[in-house]
Coordinates of C-alpha atoms in Angstrom, one line a residue:
Chain A
M1 CA 17.3 18.7 22.0
M2 CA 14.5 16.9 20.3
K3 CA 14.7 13.4 19.2
Q4 CA 15.4 12.5 15.8
Q5 CA 11.9 11.2 14.2
A6 CA 12.1 7.9 12.6
I7 CA 8.8 8.4 10.7
R8 CA 6.5 11.4 10.1
F9 CA 3.0 11.4 8.7
D10 CA 2.2 14.9 7.7
G11 CA -1.6 15.1 7.3
V12 CA -1.6 11.8 5.4
G13 CA -4.9 10.8 4.1
I14 CA -6.1 7.7 2.3
D15 CA -9.2 7.5 -0.1
F16 CA -10.3 4.6 -1.8
A17 CA -12.1 4.8 -5.1
L18 CA -15.5 3.0 -5.2
A19 CA -17.7 1.7 -8.1
K20 CA -19.5 4.6 -9.4
G21 CA -17.3 7.0 -8.9
N22 CA -17.9 7.3 -5.3
V23 CA -14.9 7.7 -2.8
Y24 CA -14.5 6.1 0.5
Q25 CA -12.3 8.0 2.9
A26 CA -10.6 5.7 5.0
L27 CA -8.3 8.0 6.6
A28 CA -8.7 11.5 7.5
P29 CA -5.7 13.8 7.3
V30 CA -3.3 12.0 10.0
D31 CA -0.2 13.7 11.8
L32 CA 1.9 11.3 13.8
A33 CA 5.4 10.9 14.3
V34 CA 7.8 8.0 15.9
A35 CA 10.9 9.0 17.4
D36 CA 14.2 7.1 16.6
H37 CA 14.3 4.2 19.4
E38 CA 10.5 4.6 20.5
F39 CA 8.0 1.9 20.4
V40 CA 4.5 3.2 19.2
A41 CA 1.4 0.9 19.3
I42 CA -1.5 2.0 17.5
V43 CA -5.0 0.7 18.6
G44 CA -8.4 1.0 17.0
P45 CA -11.7 -0.8 16.2
T46 CA -11.6 -3.0 13.3
G47 CA -11.5 -1.8 9.8
C48 CA -10.4 1.9 11.2
G49 CA -7.2 2.0 8.9
K50 CA -4.6 0.7 11.1
S51 CA -3.0 -1.4 8.7
T52 CA -3.4 1.0 5.7
L53 CA -1.4 3.4 7.6
L54 CA 1.1 0.7 8.1
N55 CA 1.3 0.0 4.3
V56 CA 1.7 3.8 3.6
A57 CA 4.8 3.8 6.1
A58 CA 6.1 1.1 4.5
G59 CA 6.0 2.8 1.1
L60 CA 3.6 -0.2 -0.1
M61 CA 0.7 2.0 -0.9
R62 CA 1.0 5.9 -1.7
P63 CA -1.3 8.5 0.4
S64 CA -3.9 10.2 -1.2
S65 CA -2.7 13.3 0.6
G66 CA 0.1 14.6 2.6
A67 CA 3.2 13.0 2.9
V68 CA 5.4 10.6 4.8
S69 CA 9.1 11.3 5.9
V70 CA 11.7 8.8 7.2
F71 CA 14.4 10.2 9.3
G72 CA 13.7 13.6 7.9
R73 CA 13.8 12.4 4.2
P74 CA 10.6 12.0 2.2
L75 CA 9.3 8.4 1.5
S76 CA 8.8 7.6 -2.2
G77 CA 8.7 3.9 -3.1
R78 CA 9.4 1.3 -0.6
N79 CA 10.6 2.2 2.5
A80 CA 14.2 0.9 2.8
E81 CA 15.0 1.5 6.1
A82 CA 11.9 -0.5 7.5
G83 CA 11.3 -4.2 8.2
Y84 CA 7.6 -5.4 8.0
L85 CA 6.1 -8.1 9.8
F86 CA 2.8 -9.1 8.1
Q87 CA -0.2 -10.2 10.0
Q88 CA -0.8 -13.3 7.4
D89 CA 2.1 -16.0 6.8
A90 CA 4.2 -14.3 4.4
L91 CA 6.9 -17.0 4.3
M92 CA 8.0 -18.4 0.9
P93 CA 6.5 -21.9 1.2
W94 CA 9.4 -23.3 -1.0
K95 CA 12.1 -22.4 1.3
S96 CA 13.2 -24.1 4.2
A97 CA 13.3 -21.9 7.6
L98 CA 17.0 -21.2 7.1
D99 CA 16.5 -20.2 3.6
N100 CA 13.7 -17.9 4.2
V101 CA 15.7 -15.8 7.1
A102 CA 18.9 -15.8 4.6
V103 CA 16.9 -14.3 1.5
G104 CA 16.8 -10.6 2.7
L105 CA 20.8 -11.1 3.0
L106 CA 21.1 -12.5 -0.2
A107 CA 19.0 -9.8 -1.9
A108 CA 21.5 -7.6 -0.5
G109 CA 24.3 -9.2 -2.3
M110 CA 25.9 -11.3 0.8
P111 CA 27.4 -14.4 -0.5
R112 CA 25.3 -17.5 0.0
D113 CA 27.5 -19.3 2.9
D114 CA 27.6 -15.9 5.0
A115 CA 24.0 -15.7 4.9
R116 CA 23.4 -19.0 5.8
A117 CA 25.8 -18.7 8.6
R118 CA 24.1 -15.7 10.0
A119 CA 20.7 -16.8 9.5
T120 CA 21.7 -20.0 11.5
D121 CA 22.4 -17.6 14.1
W122 CA 19.2 -15.7 13.9
L123 CA 17.2 -18.9 14.1
A124 CA 19.1 -19.5 17.3
R125 CA 18.3 -16.3 18.7
V126 CA 14.3 -16.9 18.0
G127 CA 14.7 -20.4 19.5
L128 CA 14.5 -22.3 16.4
A129 CA 18.0 -23.7 16.1
A130 CA 16.5 -27.4 15.7
F131 CA 14.2 -26.3 12.8
A132 CA 16.4 -24.7 10.1
E133 CA 15.7 -27.5 7.6
R134 CA 12.0 -27.3 8.0
Y135 CA 9.7 -26.2 5.5
P136 CA 7.0 -23.5 6.6
H137 CA 4.1 -26.2 6.3
L138 CA 5.9 -28.2 8.9
L139 CA 6.1 -25.4 11.5
S140 CA 3.2 -24.1 13.9
G141 CA 1.7 -20.8 13.9
G142 CA 4.2 -19.6 16.7
Q143 CA 7.2 -21.0 15.1
R144 CA 6.4 -19.5 11.6
K145 CA 6.0 -15.9 13.1
R146 CA 9.5 -16.6 14.8
V147 CA 10.9 -17.2 11.5
A148 CA 9.4 -14.4 10.2
L149 CA 10.7 -12.0 13.0
A150 CA 13.9 -13.4 12.4
Q151 CA 13.6 -12.9 8.5
V152 CA 13.0 -9.1 9.2
L153 CA 15.3 -8.5 12.0
I154 CA 18.3 -10.1 10.3
R155 CA 18.4 -7.0 7.9
D156 CA 18.9 -4.9 10.6
P157 CA 16.3 -2.2 9.5
K158 CA 15.9 0.6 11.7
I159 CA 12.2 0.7 11.6
L160 CA 9.9 -2.1 12.4
L161 CA 6.4 -2.1 11.2
M162 CA 4.3 -5.0 12.7
D163 CA 0.5 -5.4 11.6
E164 CA -1.2 -7.3 14.3
P165 CA 1.7 -9.8 14.0
F166 CA 0.9 -12.1 16.8
G167 CA -3.1 -11.8 16.2
P168 CA -3.6 -15.4 14.5
L169 CA -1.8 -17.0 17.6
D170 CA -3.5 -18.5 20.7
A171 CA -2.9 -16.2 23.9
Q172 CA -0.3 -18.2 25.6
T173 CA 2.0 -18.1 22.2
R174 CA 1.5 -14.5 22.1
V175 CA 2.6 -13.8 25.4
I176 CA 5.6 -15.8 24.8
M177 CA 6.0 -13.8 21.5
G178 CA 5.7 -10.7 23.1
D179 CA 8.4 -11.1 25.5
L180 CA 10.8 -12.5 22.5
L181 CA 10.0 -9.5 20.8
L182 CA 10.8 -7.1 23.9
D183 CA 13.7 -9.0 24.4
L184 CA 15.2 -8.6 20.6
W185 CA 14.0 -5.1 20.6
A186 CA 15.9 -4.1 23.8
A187 CA 19.1 -4.8 22.0
D188 CA 19.1 -1.6 19.8
R189 CA 15.6 -0.4 20.6
K190 CA 14.6 0.3 16.8
A191 CA 11.6 2.8 16.1
V192 CA 8.6 0.6 16.2
L193 CA 5.1 1.1 14.8
F194 CA 3.0 -1.9 16.3
V195 CA -0.6 -2.1 15.0
T196 CA -3.0 -4.3 17.2
H197 CA -6.6 -4.4 18.3
D198 CA -5.5 -5.8 21.7
L199 CA -5.2 -2.7 24.4
D200 CA -3.4 -5.1 26.9
E201 CA -0.9 -6.1 24.6
A202 CA -0.3 -2.3 23.2
I203 CA 0.2 -1.3 26.7
A204 CA 2.6 -4.0 27.8
L205 CA 4.9 -3.5 24.6
A206 CA 4.8 0.1 23.9
D207 CA 6.1 3.4 24.9
R208 CA 3.3 5.1 23.6
V209 CA -0.2 4.0 22.8
V210 CA -2.1 5.8 19.9
V211 CA -6.0 5.4 19.6
L212 CA -7.7 5.6 16.2
S213 CA -11.1 6.5 15.9
A214 CA -13.8 4.2 14.1
G215 CA -13.7 4.7 10.0
P216 CA -14.6 6.1 7.5
A217 CA -12.2 8.9 8.1
A218 CA -10.2 7.7 10.6
R219 CA -8.3 10.1 13.0
V220 CA -6.1 10.0 16.0
V221 CA -8.3 10.6 19.0
G222 CA -5.7 9.8 21.9
D223 CA -2.2 9.6 22.3
F224 CA -1.1 8.0 25.7
P225 CA 2.4 7.7 26.9
I226 CA 3.2 4.3 28.9
P227 CA 5.5 5.3 31.4
L228 CA 5.7 1.7 32.6
E229 CA 9.5 0.7 33.5
R230 CA 11.6 -1.8 31.5
P231 CA 12.3 -4.4 31.3
R232 CA 9.0 -5.7 31.1
E233 CA 7.4 -9.4 31.7
I234 CA 4.2 -9.4 29.7
A235 CA 2.7 -12.1 32.0
D236 CA 3.6 -10.0 35.2
I237 CA 2.8 -6.4 33.7
R238 CA -1.1 -7.1 34.0
D239 CA -0.8 -7.2 38.1
N240 CA 0.9 -3.7 38.0
A241 CA -1.4 -1.3 39.5
G242 CA 0.0 1.5 36.9
F243 CA -1.2 -1.0 33.9
H244 CA -4.6 -0.8 35.2
A245 CA -5.0 2.6 35.5
L246 CA -3.3 3.3 32.2
H247 CA -5.8 0.4 30.7
R248 CA -9.0 2.1 32.2
E249 CA -7.9 5.5 30.8
I250 CA -7.1 4.2 27.2
W251 CA -10.0 2.3 27.3
R252 CA -12.6 5.1 28.3
T253 CA -11.4 6.5 24.7
L254 CA -11.2 3.4 22.8
R255 CA -14.5 2.0 24.0
L256 CA -16.3 4.8 22.3
E257 CA -15.1 4.1 19.0
V258 CA -15.2 0.3 19.3
Q259 CA -19.2 1.1 19.9
Q260 CA -19.1 3.3 17.1
A261 CA -17.8 0.7 14.7
Y262 CA -20.2 -1.8 16.0
A263 CA -23.2 0.6 15.4
Q264 CA -21.9 0.9 11.8
G265 CA -22.0 -3.1 11.7
A266 CA -17.9 -3.4 10.9
A267 CA -17.9 -6.4 13.0
Chain B
M1 CA -6.9 -47.7 5.1
N2 CA -5.2 -51.1 5.1
R3 CA -2.6 -51.3 2.1
P4 CA -2.3 -55.3 1.9
L5 CA -6.0 -55.4 1.6
I6 CA -6.2 -52.9 -1.1
V7 CA -3.5 -54.7 -3.2
V8 CA -5.1 -58.2 -2.6
L9 CA -8.4 -56.7 -3.8
Q10 CA -6.9 -55.0 -6.8
V11 CA -5.6 -58.4 -7.8
A12 CA -9.1 -59.9 -7.6
V13 CA -10.4 -57.4 -9.5
L14 CA -7.8 -58.1 -12.2
L15 CA -8.1 -62.0 -12.1
G16 CA -12.1 -61.6 -11.7
G17 CA -12.0 -59.8 -15.1
L18 CA -9.8 -62.1 -16.8
L19 CA -12.0 -65.1 -15.6
A20 CA -14.9 -63.2 -17.0
W21 CA -13.4 -62.7 -20.2
H22 CA -12.2 -66.4 -20.5
L23 CA -15.5 -67.7 -19.6
A24 CA -17.5 -65.2 -22.1
V25 CA -15.3 -66.4 -25.0
T26 CA -14.6 -70.1 -24.5
T27 CA -17.7 -71.5 -22.9
G28 CA -20.3 -70.7 -25.4
I29 CA -22.8 -69.2 -22.9
I30 CA -23.2 -65.9 -25.1
G31 CA -22.5 -67.4 -28.4
S32 CA -20.3 -69.2 -30.7
P33 CA -16.8 -69.4 -28.9
K34 CA -15.0 -69.3 -32.4
Q35 CA -16.7 -66.3 -33.5
L36 CA -16.5 -64.4 -30.5
Q37 CA -12.6 -65.5 -30.3
F38 CA -12.3 -63.4 -33.5
F39 CA -13.4 -60.3 -32.2
F40 CA -12.3 -60.6 -28.8
S41 CA -9.4 -63.2 -28.6
T42 CA -8.9 -64.9 -25.1
P43 CA -6.8 -63.6 -22.4
Q44 CA -4.4 -66.6 -22.6
Q45 CA -3.7 -65.6 -26.2
V46 CA -3.3 -62.0 -25.5
L47 CA -0.7 -62.6 -22.4
L48 CA 1.2 -65.3 -24.2
R49 CA 1.6 -63.0 -27.2
T50 CA 2.7 -60.3 -25.1
W51 CA 5.1 -62.5 -23.3
T52 CA 6.7 -63.4 -26.5
D53 CA 6.9 -60.0 -27.7
L54 CA 8.5 -58.7 -24.5
A55 CA 10.9 -61.8 -24.7
G56 CA 12.1 -60.9 -28.4
S57 CA 13.8 -57.8 -29.2
R58 CA 11.8 -56.4 -31.9
L59 CA 9.0 -54.8 -29.4
W60 CA 11.6 -53.3 -27.1
G61 CA 12.5 -51.0 -30.7
H62 CA 9.1 -49.9 -30.9
I63 CA 8.6 -49.1 -27.1
G64 CA 12.1 -47.1 -27.3
V65 CA 10.8 -45.1 -30.2
T66 CA 7.4 -44.3 -28.5
L67 CA 9.5 -43.2 -25.1
T68 CA 11.8 -41.0 -27.1
E69 CA 9.0 -39.0 -29.0
T70 CA 7.3 -38.9 -25.6
L71 CA 10.2 -37.4 -23.8
L72 CA 11.1 -35.0 -26.8
S73 CA 7.5 -33.5 -26.8
F74 CA 7.4 -33.3 -23.0
L75 CA 10.8 -31.4 -22.7
I76 CA 10.4 -29.0 -25.6
G77 CA 6.5 -28.4 -24.8
S78 CA 7.4 -27.9 -21.1
L79 CA 10.2 -25.5 -22.0
G80 CA 8.1 -23.6 -24.4
G81 CA 5.1 -23.6 -21.8
I82 CA 7.3 -22.3 -19.2
G83 CA 8.9 -19.8 -21.2
M84 CA 5.8 -18.1 -22.8
G85 CA 3.6 -18.8 -19.5
F86 CA 6.2 -16.7 -17.7
W87 CA 6.3 -14.1 -20.4
F88 CA 2.6 -13.5 -20.5
A89 CA 2.5 -13.5 -16.8
R90 CA 4.9 -10.6 -16.7
K91 CA 3.4 -8.6 -19.5
P92 CA -0.5 -8.4 -19.2
T93 CA -0.4 -6.5 -22.5
M94 CA 1.0 -9.3 -24.4
A95 CA -1.2 -11.5 -22.6
A96 CA -4.3 -9.4 -23.4
V97 CA -3.2 -9.3 -27.1
F98 CA -2.7 -13.1 -27.5
D99 CA -5.2 -14.4 -25.2
I100 CA -7.8 -15.1 -28.1
Y101 CA -5.2 -16.7 -30.1
I102 CA -4.0 -19.1 -27.5
K103 CA -7.5 -20.1 -26.7
A104 CA -8.7 -20.5 -30.2
L105 CA -5.2 -22.7 -30.9
N106 CA -6.1 -24.8 -28.0
A107 CA -9.5 -25.3 -28.8
L108 CA -8.1 -27.1 -32.4
P109 CA -8.5 -31.1 -32.0
R110 CA -5.1 -32.3 -32.2
V111 CA -5.9 -35.2 -34.4
V112 CA -6.5 -32.8 -37.4
L113 CA -2.9 -31.7 -37.1
A114 CA -1.3 -34.9 -37.7
P115 CA -1.7 -35.2 -41.5
I116 CA -0.2 -31.8 -41.8
F117 CA 2.7 -32.5 -39.2
A118 CA 3.5 -35.6 -41.3
L119 CA 3.5 -33.5 -44.5
W120 CA 6.0 -31.1 -42.8
F121 CA 7.9 -33.3 -40.6
G122 CA 7.9 -36.3 -42.4
L123 CA 6.9 -40.0 -41.1
G124 CA 9.7 -40.0 -38.5
I125 CA 9.7 -39.1 -34.8
W126 CA 9.4 -35.4 -35.3
S127 CA 5.9 -35.1 -36.4
K128 CA 5.0 -37.3 -33.1
V129 CA 7.0 -34.7 -31.2
A130 CA 5.3 -32.0 -32.9
L131 CA 2.0 -33.3 -32.0
G132 CA 2.7 -34.1 -28.4
F133 CA 4.4 -30.6 -28.3
T134 CA 0.8 -29.0 -28.9
L135 CA -0.7 -30.9 -26.1
V136 CA 2.1 -30.4 -23.7
F137 CA 2.7 -26.7 -24.2
F138 CA -0.7 -25.6 -23.4
I139 CA -1.1 -27.4 -20.3
V140 CA 2.5 -26.3 -18.9
F141 CA 1.5 -22.7 -20.3
F142 CA -1.6 -22.3 -18.6
N143 CA -0.2 -23.8 -15.3
V144 CA 2.9 -21.6 -15.2
Y145 CA 0.8 -18.6 -16.2
Q146 CA -1.6 -19.0 -13.6
G147 CA 1.1 -20.2 -11.1
V148 CA 2.9 -16.7 -11.9
R149 CA -0.6 -14.6 -11.8
E150 CA -1.4 -16.2 -8.5
V151 CA 1.5 -15.6 -6.3
S152 CA 0.1 -14.5 -3.1
P153 CA 0.1 -10.6 -2.9
V154 CA 1.4 -10.8 0.9
I155 CA 4.5 -13.2 0.0
L156 CA 5.4 -10.7 -2.7
A157 CA 5.1 -7.6 -0.5
N158 CA 7.2 -9.5 2.1
A159 CA 9.8 -10.3 -0.5
R160 CA 9.6 -6.5 -1.6
M161 CA 10.0 -5.3 1.8
L162 CA 12.8 -7.7 2.5
G163 CA 14.6 -5.9 -0.2
L164 CA 14.3 -8.0 -3.5
G165 CA 14.4 -6.3 -6.8
E166 CA 12.6 -7.5 -9.9
R167 CA 15.2 -9.9 -10.9
Q168 CA 15.2 -11.2 -7.2
L169 CA 11.7 -11.8 -7.2
V170 CA 11.5 -13.7 -10.2
R171 CA 14.4 -16.1 -8.9
H172 CA 13.0 -16.4 -5.2
V173 CA 9.3 -16.1 -5.8
Y174 CA 8.0 -16.2 -9.4
W175 CA 10.1 -19.0 -10.6
P176 CA 9.4 -21.4 -7.6
A177 CA 5.8 -20.4 -7.8
A178 CA 5.5 -21.3 -11.4
L179 CA 7.4 -24.3 -11.1
S180 CA 5.4 -25.8 -8.4
W181 CA 2.4 -25.2 -10.6
M182 CA 4.0 -26.9 -13.6
F183 CA 4.8 -30.0 -11.5
S184 CA 1.4 -30.2 -10.0
S185 CA 0.5 -30.7 -13.8
L186 CA 3.4 -33.4 -14.4
H187 CA 0.9 -36.4 -14.4
T188 CA -1.1 -34.8 -16.9
S189 CA 1.7 -33.3 -19.3
V190 CA 3.6 -36.5 -19.5
G191 CA 0.7 -38.4 -20.2
F192 CA -0.5 -35.9 -23.1
A193 CA 3.0 -36.3 -24.3
L194 CA 2.6 -40.2 -24.8
V195 CA -0.7 -39.5 -26.0
G196 CA 0.6 -37.4 -28.9
A197 CA 3.2 -40.1 -29.7
V198 CA 0.8 -42.9 -29.9
V199 CA -1.8 -41.2 -32.0
G200 CA 0.9 -39.8 -34.3
E201 CA 2.3 -43.0 -34.8
Y202 CA -1.2 -44.6 -35.3
L203 CA -1.9 -42.4 -38.1
G204 CA 1.3 -42.7 -39.8
A205 CA 4.7 -44.2 -38.8
S206 CA 7.2 -47.1 -39.5
A207 CA 7.8 -47.6 -35.8
G208 CA 6.3 -47.3 -32.2
L209 CA 3.5 -48.7 -30.1
G210 CA 0.9 -46.8 -32.0
Y211 CA 2.1 -48.0 -35.3
K212 CA 2.5 -51.8 -33.9
I213 CA -1.2 -51.4 -32.6
H214 CA -2.2 -50.0 -36.2
E215 CA -0.4 -52.6 -38.1
A216 CA -2.3 -55.6 -36.1
E217 CA -5.8 -53.9 -36.7
G218 CA -4.9 -53.8 -40.3
V219 CA -4.6 -57.6 -40.5
F220 CA -7.6 -58.1 -38.0
D221 CA -5.2 -59.3 -35.4
V222 CA -7.3 -58.6 -32.4
T223 CA -4.8 -60.7 -30.4
G224 CA -2.3 -58.2 -31.5
V225 CA -4.1 -55.0 -30.8
F226 CA -5.3 -56.3 -27.3
S227 CA -1.4 -57.3 -26.7
G228 CA -0.5 -53.8 -28.0
M229 CA -2.9 -51.9 -25.6
L230 CA -1.6 -54.0 -22.6
I231 CA 1.9 -53.3 -23.2
L232 CA 0.6 -49.4 -23.8
M233 CA -0.9 -49.7 -20.3
M234 CA 2.2 -50.9 -18.8
V235 CA 4.5 -48.5 -20.3
V236 CA 1.8 -45.5 -18.7
I237 CA 2.0 -47.1 -15.5
A238 CA 5.6 -47.3 -15.3
I239 CA 6.0 -43.8 -16.5
D240 CA 3.3 -42.4 -14.1
F241 CA 5.4 -44.1 -11.4
L242 CA 8.6 -42.6 -12.2
V243 CA 6.7 -39.2 -12.2
G244 CA 5.4 -39.7 -8.9
L245 CA 8.8 -40.1 -7.5
A246 CA 10.0 -37.3 -9.4
E247 CA 7.3 -35.2 -7.9
R248 CA 7.8 -36.0 -4.5
R249 CA 11.4 -35.1 -4.7
L250 CA 10.8 -31.8 -6.6
L251 CA 7.7 -30.8 -4.4
H252 CA 8.9 -31.9 -1.0
W253 CA 8.3 -28.6 0.5
R254 CA 4.4 -29.0 0.2
P255 CA 2.3 -30.2 2.7
K256 CA 1.3 -33.7 1.8
V257 CA -2.3 -33.9 0.7
A258 CA -4.3 -36.3 2.8
T259 CA -5.0 -39.1 0.0
E260 CA -6.6 -41.4 2.4

């Protein structure tokens, strides 16, 4: 039996209107599906439209052509099944870590005390039990990401959209955050669409790595299953012989696109 | 920076200024002391007058009136500014239509309104509250308007993805953002409320610090004028201190701005 598809892009294309009636085609029609419980990473050169694809999946942006369906139903408006972890800081600076985590539950109508109790629990799960009353500006970049992760996961979304979530962090923190993510993900294996420019990170985390071409008119140029066994430890997985073979294979495709993006002056 | 040293230097500046004033009007090095004292009074006289006034009860009545006017114009002006700023920020069409009128009204020097307000609201406190209102309202309005419109798009997108509807966005995102802008202009708006009250009293009243200064000017009582100004300054510094305390409580989630 075929696995149920959590998100499916059917010929999704994105055009941006430029000045003087010109049109910039960011994404050529893309067909892509993420199965339920599948962890898919999208890699591609800077400016290829990876984040745009995520915004479409989240329902924050309407595609210029094609359609998105979520668990078989066409998506219109915000994607209520999805949690979105942004690249930038998106915490509310006027709320403490605890209140930031609890806000999604309050929005869903949960009584305040219950919401705070569950938020306390989630902060402990991301290792921030002692920081509940801190405001975001008093947390480190890694700690803010943990709060953001708890903020998204507490609502128990069926789909997780992540836009280079660990991009701004230093290398060691990224490894730790990756392990934390895999750990939390292993509990119920949500469908994940994870955008990154870091191929190592993509291979270490995902079940499948999808390569987008350089823009304009970015398209899918490669789709690689990652048959590395789980559970994985990100620091160790780089010693794995299979990891190197996969990295070489995918990099052969990705490199051409990165070079092309550089040639166009994207970086 | 060395805090005690700063305080010592501040006191030294004050004493130096008073000493210079004293020497200038008593020693005759720049002219006849008698004449100079008529125009500039002396530090001793001003301090003595201030002290006797503060010891009596009449002055406190004036201070009370001025503070009442300040507080009322601050409260009413803030409420109006918040309401209107919020409304306009959420309804761009309204903002586009009224933009030019808001700017035109704000460009008006408030002093010209004082006689009109005295005519409409009488010589009591309400004409001063109205004058203060016209100053406070625009400061709060512009700040709240900008605060609501400039909420970070990422924070908004995140809040939407967390399932917040329009009303919840107002409560959890727009409102705190607007308030933080309003509080950050608290020193300015409270200061302007006081300016409105004093200018209003100065132009026509029967009580208040502005009235007291005006009264002293009417009889060429320079000592009285300076003493009134000194008391006004003390009131302003006291209010500013209280506003600073309130600000620290209300904006505790903000990163401390490095001041030193």
